[in-house]
Structures are given as structure tokens and as C-alpha cells.
């Protein structure tokens, strides 16, 4: 259906397909007449939040009449200490999606190009189109970023290059030498975003911590989040690490109170809870092995994943399988919207949830 106001709207919105979030659990249970469903659809942490984060949030509850600290002083100081950078390098966001959106609003616009890979994270095109930028999509290689193909598409209009490492929904990652050489090659007039939403899960020798390169590359922005390994997706906290001049611009477009006081307190406590992080990473590694073993037993192909999710090739349309899984109370994410109509993304859950998913999948295929 056409929207009667579309001609009045910013130019990129006519072709923008909005992000479709999963339905709430309660609504799906009502629709399918099921109870005790399990949700493995949004790459959330199955462990539940850090108890220290919950305590810190509870301690803030009496103060809800006050605006939060708009400069997120304590959170930025904690992050600065954690990353050994100056607090002026940090831009806080209402989730890291908010930081990605600030980057688009700051460095893109009509006449500028936004460059990312086929199968890259959905927020890159959304934020880019909202500001009227042109999308340039590099073909993927084995579902992952082909950095040479991306480099070849850089031109004088390119404003921002987005690299998710690891990427969602493919779970693929790029190695240290390749990524470093890529950033070295990109002119300083082009912002390179390395989105490290799943950073904490990856323990491979060749996996880079791009935040270590901030001193060398003033056009580099690294984003991180509390939504995944830190288990605080509901709070909406993420941040960008960059050269202070880039952070200064991002903070000019940032809404002054974008991270609320509960989120600031919870994030500070979660950052300090190294035991929680260790458990969440360990649980993910075990759950990933369980899912991979199970999927291999079923004879299905999958994209090897460095994240907290596995994207499985069903060899046929994922829609009907997704529907059949829902009827069994198992919520996963078909990724046809990413151009992967035969794939289904499943988030790593608790051991019993992974098992329930695998059993349900076996029944429906
Ligand atoms: C989940 C995810 C994010 C994080 O989003 P938040 O807004 O921080 O919750 C960012 N990038 C990618 C690739 C993701 O999958």
C-alpha cells in the first residue's frame, strides 16, 4: 500500500523496508495456542542478566524523577579505563544501533555512498537510507565480507564503510591482517566502522581487537554493545570508540539523554562483572558445539559462526519450517529478508533449549 504522505517524507524512505522485530513471546503463544515456548530468535544472552547489574539498577529505581547524566560521566569513565583510552573517545548509544545511526547522520546524506557487504547487518542500509545515502553493496564471499571486493567499490562519494566482525546474520569474521591492510588502504576521508557486537565471544588467534588501532587510524570507529555477551539487551546500551574529533561530531547529533540512568548503572556493573562475562562466553561455546553437532547429525549445512548464533542452510524455503517450529514453541529467525531464503538463524540458548530446538527441527524436516 502506498503511504499518502510518502512524497512529503525524506527521499530515502520510499524504498526503505523497516526492520521487522520478532513478535513478543506472549503474542506468539496466543497466536499458536502454545505455552512455555523458547525464544532463540534475537541473539539474546540465555544466561539472564548479571546479578550485579540487577542490583545496580535496583539501587537507581528511587531516582526516576531525575534526567539521566547526559554526558554518561561514570559510564564513559568506566569504559575509558576498560579500553585504556581517553573518555573523549567514547560516544554512548541507546544500544550500539543508536551509535550506527549517529554515524550515518554525521557522515552520510544525499550524494554520499554507504558501502557494506551482501548479507551484512540490516541496520547499515536502514540508517543509510533514512538520511538519503546511496547503498553500495559488495558481493560476499562464502557469506562473509570480501574486503577486496569492498575496496574496489570505494570512490570519491563513499562516506562510510561498515564491517561487522563477526557479522550478523552470517556469523563470519575477518582476520587481523586482512582487516588492518584494508583500513590502511582506505583514505582518511572515509569513515570505517568496525562493528564488534559479538567481540567477547571470539577467541581466535587471528581475530583482531580493532579498538587497539584507534591511535593509528583517525577514520576508524569501533562499536561495542552490552546487548549480547553482557546480557543487557533490554536496557539498550552500546558505545563507539573513535578519534576524539569523530566522537565530538557524533556527540553533536546524539540525543542528550539517549542512555537512561538504569542503563548507565547496569552497564557499569556488568562491565565490572568479569565472572558473568566468563560464564556467558563459556556457555556460548558449549551451546555452539551442541548446535553444530546436532545440525551435522541432521545432515544439514551451516555457516561456521563466530557469534552467539548459527545460521543453518535448510536446503529449501525456511518459511514453512519456521512456521512448523513455532507450532512446537520454538522461535527462531528466518533470514529471507537478508537474501538468504533457505537459511534459518538460531541463537545459542541454554543446553535444554538447544536440545529442544534440535529435536523440533528433526521432527519438522
Ligand atoms: C546485535 C547487533 C548489534 C547490537 O545492537 P544493540 O543496538 O547494541 O542492541 C550491533 N551490530 C550487530 C551486527 C548485531 O548483530
Coordinates of C-alpha atoms in Angstrom, one line a residue, residues 55 66 141 204 207 223 257 263 298 328:
X55 CA 21.4 -4.7 42.0
X66 CA 15.7 12.9 37.5
X141 CA 32.5 -14.5 -0.4
X204 CA 40.7 -17.0 17.7
X207 CA 40.8 -12.2 15.4
X223 CA 31.3 -0.1 18.1
X257 CA 19.7 11.8 27.3
X263 CA 21.1 1.5 31.6
X298 CA 20.8 -34.0 10.8
X328 CA 6.2 -26.6 18.6

